[in-house]
Amino acid sequence: EGLEPQVWDPDYGDVLNSHGDISRGRQLIWELFPGAGEELTIYLFHYHQIHPENPGSLLEMYEDFFTILPEYRRCDIEKLVWKKPTFGYIPGHFTVGSRDRIVAFDRLVAIGDAASLQSPLVFTGFGSLVRNLYRLTDLLDTALRHNLLSVKDLNQIRAYQSNIAVTWLFSQGMMVPTGRHLPPQRINAMLNTFFGLLADEPPEVPDTFIKDRFSWLTFNRLALKAARRNPALIPWILEMAGAKDFLLWVGSYLSFTSNALVSGLLKGWFPSLVRRLQPWLEKRSPRLWLQLLAQSYAITAGMGRPEKVNRELKFD
């Protein structure tokens, strides 16, 4: 804490604020979030593939943070109060479908960053954990109460969102390919196109993106609009991602499309039917109940539309 109020209002955040260009082989990005009182959480990060030739020194990143923070937020480093400095790597998994990653073993399930289910664009596991906390808690509670602790049972307990998984191509668009040299302004130009689109939309549209609740229709409408506004965008992404990863993304997009269709057909009645069956079904077949409950969440929370239920969880 310690930023002057005229420099930054602590009630507001700052999302994906790029710094500099990619002349050093990576695009530095700032993010800032309000904390308790006047405290602020500030991140400096970049995306890169795991490869010895890529810039990945945590010490260098730490030095960059303190060197360019005054430029980012016009502050005097000596006047700031540091509560919790930290650094590290956050894993990101480029997901094609909801079942292409095993997150459990017998009696063990990974959640949050350990599961690494989502696109790195959205804070990977931490963001998905927060957004899907009720979903995960409900499924874990069910599995524990009925001793459903096999890998098959626990692997259903995941915070996967199909509408987020499809964004991993955008994450690729913020990574400098290993061993490649691109125009220094390339990633900034792509970010300017994307955020320029959101700035032109009604406030509820960027709000749904920030909260990872955008629909299939919204995603496609904005993607087509971006391609019209900046026709070079698609060739740029193909150049950065490569043909192989682009084809993988097509699979992810088709999965998102099919999930959106299933969700559209079932979300109006299937979750409520599952809840009505609970008193009878859970006692007679706990494993089937867990499967149906997981599917119910998949077509609601898994598409960015949290299921609204009235249920109180009790832990002994």
PDB file of N, CA and C in Angstrom, residues 110-145:
ATOM      1  N   ALA A 110      -6.878 -33.092  -7.693  1.00  0.00           N
ATOM      2  CA  ALA A 110      -6.205 -31.798  -7.814  1.00  0.00           C
ATOM      3  C   ALA A 110      -7.232 -30.718  -8.130  1.00  0.00           C
ATOM      4  N   ILE A 111      -7.135 -29.592  -7.430  1.00  0.00           N
ATOM      5  CA  ILE A 111      -7.998 -28.449  -7.709  1.00  0.00           C
ATOM      6  C   ILE A 111      -7.126 -27.200  -7.778  1.00  0.00           C
ATOM      7  N   GLY A 112      -7.698 -26.126  -8.260  1.00  0.00           N
ATOM      8  CA  GLY A 112      -6.943 -24.882  -8.339  1.00  0.00           C
ATOM      9  C   GLY A 112      -5.793 -24.973  -9.323  1.00  0.00           C
ATOM     10  N   ASP A 113      -4.667 -24.327  -8.984  1.00  0.00           N
ATOM     11  CA  ASP A 113      -3.510 -24.326  -9.875  1.00  0.00           C
ATOM     12  C   ASP A 113      -2.982 -25.730 -10.121  1.00  0.00           C
ATOM     13  N   ALA A 114      -3.147 -26.618  -9.148  1.00  0.00           N
ATOM     14  CA  ALA A 114      -2.650 -27.988  -9.314  1.00  0.00           C
ATOM     15  C   ALA A 114      -3.360 -28.702 -10.460  1.00  0.00           C
ATOM     16  N   ALA A 115      -4.637 -28.401 -10.656  1.00  0.00           N
ATOM     17  CA  ALA A 115      -5.389 -29.033 -11.741  1.00  0.00           C
ATOM     18  C   ALA A 115      -5.040 -28.414 -13.088  1.00  0.00           C
ATOM     19  N   SER A 116      -4.807 -27.109 -13.101  1.00  0.00           N
ATOM     20  CA  SER A 116      -4.377 -26.405 -14.320  1.00  0.00           C
ATOM     21  C   SER A 116      -5.261 -26.759 -15.515  1.00  0.00           C
ATOM     22  N   LEU A 117      -6.560 -26.526 -15.359  1.00  0.00           N
ATOM     23  CA  LEU A 117      -7.508 -26.929 -16.395  1.00  0.00           C
ATOM     24  C   LEU A 117      -7.743 -25.870 -17.458  1.00  0.00           C
ATOM     25  N   GLN A 118      -7.560 -24.609 -17.107  1.00  0.00           N
ATOM     26  CA  GLN A 118      -8.051 -23.551 -17.969  1.00  0.00           C
ATOM     27  C   GLN A 118      -6.961 -22.901 -18.796  1.00  0.00           C
ATOM     28  N   SER A 119      -7.406 -22.042 -19.677  1.00  0.00           N
ATOM     29  CA  SER A 119      -6.477 -21.227 -20.449  1.00  0.00           C
ATOM     30  C   SER A 119      -5.671 -20.340 -19.519  1.00  0.00           C
ATOM     31  N   PRO A 120      -4.379 -20.135 -19.787  1.00  0.00           N
ATOM     32  CA  PRO A 120      -3.588 -19.226 -18.955  1.00  0.00           C
ATOM     33  C   PRO A 120      -4.083 -17.788 -19.006  1.00  0.00           C
ATOM     34  N   LEU A 121      -4.981 -17.494 -19.918  1.00  0.00           N
ATOM     35  CA  LEU A 121      -5.502 -16.136 -20.018  1.00  0.00           C
ATOM     36  C   LEU A 121      -6.263 -15.744 -18.764  1.00  0.00           C
ATOM     37  N   VAL A 122      -6.765 -16.695 -18.000  1.00  0.00           N
ATOM     38  CA  VAL A 122      -7.676 -16.385 -16.908  1.00  0.00           C
ATOM     39  C   VAL A 122      -7.169 -16.917 -15.576  1.00  0.00           C
ATOM     40  N   PHE A 123      -5.899 -16.685 -15.281  1.00  0.00           N
ATOM     41  CA  PHE A 123      -5.328 -17.095 -14.002  1.00  0.00           C
ATOM     42  C   PHE A 123      -5.448 -18.582 -13.740  1.00  0.00           C
ATOM     43  N   THR A 124      -5.515 -19.358 -14.783  1.00  0.00           N
ATOM     44  CA  THR A 124      -5.520 -20.816 -14.688  1.00  0.00           C
ATOM     45  C   THR A 124      -6.354 -21.305 -13.518  1.00  0.00           C
ATOM     46  N   GLY A 125      -5.744 -22.056 -12.606  1.00  0.00           N
ATOM     47  CA  GLY A 125      -6.523 -22.738 -11.583  1.00  0.00           C
ATOM     48  C   GLY A 125      -7.150 -21.833 -10.554  1.00  0.00           C
ATOM     49  N   PHE A 126      -6.471 -20.745 -10.188  1.00  0.00           N
ATOM     50  CA  PHE A 126      -7.010 -19.892  -9.130  1.00  0.00           C
ATOM     51  C   PHE A 126      -8.346 -19.290  -9.539  1.00  0.00           C
ATOM     52  N   GLY A 127      -8.401 -18.761 -10.751  1.00  0.00           N
ATOM     53  CA  GLY A 127      -9.647 -18.169 -11.210  1.00  0.00           C
ATOM     54  C   GLY A 127     -10.765 -19.184 -11.302  1.00  0.00           C
ATOM     55  N   SER A 128     -10.461 -20.361 -11.846  1.00  0.00           N
ATOM     56  CA  SER A 128     -11.499 -21.381 -11.981  1.00  0.00           C
ATOM     57  C   SER A 128     -11.946 -21.885 -10.618  1.00  0.00           C
ATOM     58  N   LEU A 129     -11.033 -21.925  -9.646  1.00  0.00           N
ATOM     59  CA  LEU A 129     -11.394 -22.348  -8.293  1.00  0.00           C
ATOM     60  C   LEU A 129     -12.394 -21.378  -7.674  1.00  0.00           C
ATOM     61  N   VAL A 130     -12.127 -20.082  -7.797  1.00  0.00           N
ATOM     62  CA  VAL A 130     -13.011 -19.077  -7.212  1.00  0.00           C
ATOM     63  C   VAL A 130     -14.369 -19.078  -7.899  1.00  0.00           C
ATOM     64  N   ARG A 131     -14.359 -19.118  -9.234  1.00  0.00           N
ATOM     65  CA  ARG A 131     -15.621 -19.074  -9.976  1.00  0.00           C
ATOM     66  C   ARG A 131     -16.487 -20.297  -9.724  1.00  0.00           C
ATOM     67  N   ASN A 132     -15.855 -21.437  -9.470  1.00  0.00           N
ATOM     68  CA  ASN A 132     -16.586 -22.702  -9.349  1.00  0.00           C
ATOM     69  C   ASN A 132     -16.536 -23.269  -7.938  1.00  0.00           C
ATOM     70  N   LEU A 133     -16.383 -22.398  -6.952  1.00  0.00           N
ATOM     71  CA  LEU A 133     -16.207 -22.876  -5.582  1.00  0.00           C
ATOM     72  C   LEU A 133     -17.398 -23.704  -5.106  1.00  0.00           C
ATOM     73  N   TYR A 134     -18.618 -23.230  -5.359  1.00  0.00           N
ATOM     74  CA  TYR A 134     -19.777 -24.001  -4.913  1.00  0.00           C
ATOM     75  C   TYR A 134     -19.846 -25.336  -5.644  1.00  0.00           C
ATOM     76  N   ARG A 135     -19.589 -25.325  -6.913  1.00  0.00           N
ATOM     77  CA  ARG A 135     -19.605 -26.554  -7.717  1.00  0.00           C
ATOM     78  C   ARG A 135     -18.628 -27.583  -7.158  1.00  0.00           C
ATOM     79  N   LEU A 136     -17.397 -27.170  -6.912  1.00  0.00           N
ATOM     80  CA  LEU A 136     -16.382 -28.081  -6.384  1.00  0.00           C
ATOM     81  C   LEU A 136     -16.746 -28.571  -4.990  1.00  0.00           C
ATOM     82  N   THR A 137     -17.234 -27.652  -4.160  1.00  0.00           N
ATOM     83  CA  THR A 137     -17.590 -28.009  -2.784  1.00  0.00           C
ATOM     84  C   THR A 137     -18.724 -29.021  -2.751  1.00  0.00           C
ATOM     85  N   ASP A 138     -19.726 -28.806  -3.569  1.00  0.00           N
ATOM     86  CA  ASP A 138     -20.874 -29.709  -3.613  1.00  0.00           C
ATOM     87  C   ASP A 138     -20.457 -31.109  -4.074  1.00  0.00           C
ATOM     88  N   LEU A 139     -19.653 -31.175  -5.123  1.00  0.00           N
ATOM     89  CA  LEU A 139     -19.213 -32.475  -5.640  1.00  0.00           C
ATOM     90  C   LEU A 139     -18.282 -33.181  -4.659  1.00  0.00           C
ATOM     91  N   LEU A 140     -17.374 -32.427  -4.035  1.00  0.00           N
ATOM     92  CA  LEU A 140     -16.483 -33.030  -3.034  1.00  0.00           C
ATOM     93  C   LEU A 140     -17.274 -33.549  -1.841  1.00  0.00           C
ATOM     94  N   ASP A 141     -18.234 -32.768  -1.391  1.00  0.00           N
ATOM     95  CA  ASP A 141     -19.070 -33.184  -0.264  1.00  0.00           C
ATOM     96  C   ASP A 141     -19.805 -34.484  -0.586  1.00  0.00           C
ATOM     97  N   THR A 142     -20.342 -34.578  -1.786  1.00  0.00           N
ATOM     98  CA  THR A 142     -21.054 -35.790  -2.199  1.00  0.00           C
ATOM     99  C   THR A 142     -20.118 -36.990  -2.240  1.00  0.00           C
ATOM    100  N   ALA A 143     -18.941 -36.816  -2.829  1.00  0.00           N
ATOM    101  CA  ALA A 143     -17.982 -37.923  -2.934  1.00  0.00           C
ATOM    102  C   ALA A 143     -17.518 -38.389  -1.564  1.00  0.00           C
ATOM    103  N   LEU A 144     -17.254 -37.467  -0.656  1.00  0.00           N
ATOM    104  CA  LEU A 144     -16.758 -37.836   0.672  1.00  0.00           C
ATOM    105  C   LEU A 144     -17.846 -38.519   1.500  1.00  0.00           C
ATOM    106  N   ARG A 145     -19.070 -38.022   1.433  1.00  0.00           N
ATOM    107  CA  ARG A 145     -20.144 -38.617   2.229  1.00  0.00           C
ATOM    108  C   ARG A 145     -20.442 -40.049   1.816  1.00  0.00           C
TER     109      ARG A 145
END
